[in-house]
Amino acid sequence: EKYVTCGSAIKLSHVESGGKYFLLSDERQLNSGSGQQLVTSVEDARTPNGLWQVREQNDAKEICEVGTPIKCGDVIRLMHIGTGNNLHTHGIKSPLSNQHEVSAFGNGQGEGDTGDDWTVTCSGGYWMREQPVQFKSVATKRYLGASSTVKFTEQNCGRGCPILNHLEVFGRSQNDQYSQWKVELGVHLSK
């Protein structure tokens, strides 16, 4: 079966942009808003900065066992493999679309706060590879989103922009095509 499982390292592709853009983070900081670690979506499936580990929610009573399939409705964290910080959102406005900012946050070892917790929203009983999935923030009730039309350009980011042509990633109030993602690549662990 093609379950997405706890402990797996995955790459998330954005559905509305044709599946060509992947959720990315690295050690750069946002130069506005929270100043936390940057999260964007980039048109590069090979980037090592696009790997995220599926983990149990913040302050979970039990650690999810490696290889356990994730059910629709489970609350998880996505830890950025390269930096050890978690996919995070809060009420600060995003720089381009003025929705909610999405960043990576934590102590570099996968520990953060409840802004790192996401409910897996999918159809059927389990989160499956190659099937659309949405992530709803437990803290803000916003969906992880991006849009092929909300892109960093020289006009909105300046000359020599280090994230030129990346898509802004944001917390979105609507549950729609802009908040759909898929797992197509990764290191998938099973029991």
Tab-separated table of N, CA and C in Angstrom, residues 10-16 19 21-23 128-135 179-186:
chain	number	residue	atom	x	y	z
A	10	ILE	N	9.350	13.135	3.441
A	10	ILE	CA	8.519	13.326	2.249
A	10	ILE	C	8.792	14.671	1.582
A	11	LYS	N	8.430	14.743	0.305
A	11	LYS	CA	8.391	16.012	-0.420
A	11	LYS	C	6.945	16.259	-0.801
A	12	LEU	N	6.464	17.458	-0.506
A	12	LEU	CA	5.078	17.830	-0.796
A	12	LEU	C	5.027	18.697	-2.044
A	13	SER	N	4.280	18.238	-3.052
A	13	SER	CA	4.084	19.042	-4.260
A	13	SER	C	2.730	19.741	-4.183
A	14	HIS	N	2.687	20.946	-4.737
A	14	HIS	CA	1.489	21.774	-4.698
A	14	HIS	C	0.627	21.465	-5.918
A	15	VAL	N	-0.618	21.065	-5.702
A	15	VAL	CA	-1.491	20.575	-6.773
A	15	VAL	C	-1.868	21.674	-7.765
A	16	GLU	N	-2.325	22.840	-7.279
A	16	GLU	CA	-2.827	23.902	-8.164
A	16	GLU	C	-1.756	24.394	-9.129
A	19	GLY	N	1.725	20.540	-9.706
A	19	GLY	CA	2.586	19.558	-9.046
A	19	GLY	C	4.063	19.790	-9.283
A	21	TYR	N	5.778	22.530	-8.106
A	21	TYR	CA	6.364	23.301	-7.010
A	21	TYR	C	6.327	22.476	-5.730
A	22	PHE	N	7.451	22.500	-4.992
A	22	PHE	CA	7.605	21.691	-3.787
A	22	PHE	C	7.843	22.580	-2.571
A	23	LEU	N	7.232	22.182	-1.447
A	23	LEU	CA	7.392	22.906	-0.186
A	23	LEU	C	8.858	22.873	0.227
A	128	MET	N	-2.727	8.977	1.777
A	128	MET	CA	-2.099	8.124	0.768
A	128	MET	C	-1.194	8.949	-0.146
A	129	ARG	N	-0.064	8.355	-0.534
A	129	ARG	CA	0.809	8.989	-1.516
A	129	ARG	C	0.051	9.191	-2.826
A	130	GLU	N	0.386	10.254	-3.520
A	130	GLU	CA	-0.170	10.595	-4.833
A	130	GLU	C	-1.645	10.980	-4.794
A	131	GLN	N	-2.212	11.158	-3.595
A	131	GLN	CA	-3.599	11.597	-3.443
A	131	GLN	C	-3.614	12.986	-2.798
A	132	PRO	N	-4.543	13.862	-3.209
A	132	PRO	CA	-4.600	15.198	-2.613
A	132	PRO	C	-4.817	15.145	-1.098
A	133	VAL	N	-4.122	16.035	-0.408
A	133	VAL	CA	-4.222	16.145	1.046
A	133	VAL	C	-4.164	17.628	1.402
A	134	GLN	N	-4.793	17.976	2.513
A	134	GLN	CA	-4.721	19.343	3.018
A	134	GLN	C	-4.276	19.296	4.471
A	135	PHE	N	-3.667	20.384	4.907
A	135	PHE	CA	-3.182	20.491	6.277
A	135	PHE	C	-3.826	21.711	6.910
A	179	SER	N	-5.114	24.930	-1.494
A	179	SER	CA	-4.621	24.295	-0.266
A	179	SER	C	-4.430	22.785	-0.421
A	180	GLN	N	-4.312	22.325	-1.658
A	180	GLN	CA	-4.109	20.890	-1.893
A	180	GLN	C	-2.647	20.585	-2.219
A	181	TRP	N	-2.159	19.510	-1.603
A	181	TRP	CA	-0.784	19.050	-1.757
A	181	TRP	C	-0.806	17.547	-2.029
A	182	LYS	N	0.306	17.029	-2.516
A	182	LYS	CA	0.458	15.583	-2.714
A	182	LYS	C	1.862	15.164	-2.309
A	183	VAL	N	1.979	13.946	-1.825
A	183	VAL	CA	3.285	13.334	-1.600
A	183	VAL	C	3.560	12.440	-2.795
A	184	GLU	N	4.580	12.777	-3.549
A	184	GLU	CA	4.953	11.940	-4.692
A	184	GLU	C	6.357	11.386	-4.542
A	185	LEU	N	7.185	12.058	-3.761
A	185	LEU	CA	8.579	11.661	-3.579
A	185	LEU	C	8.880	11.545	-2.096
A	186	GLY	N	9.891	10.766	-1.764
A	186	GLY	CA	10.319	10.692	-0.380
A	186	GLY	C	10.940	9.356	-0.036
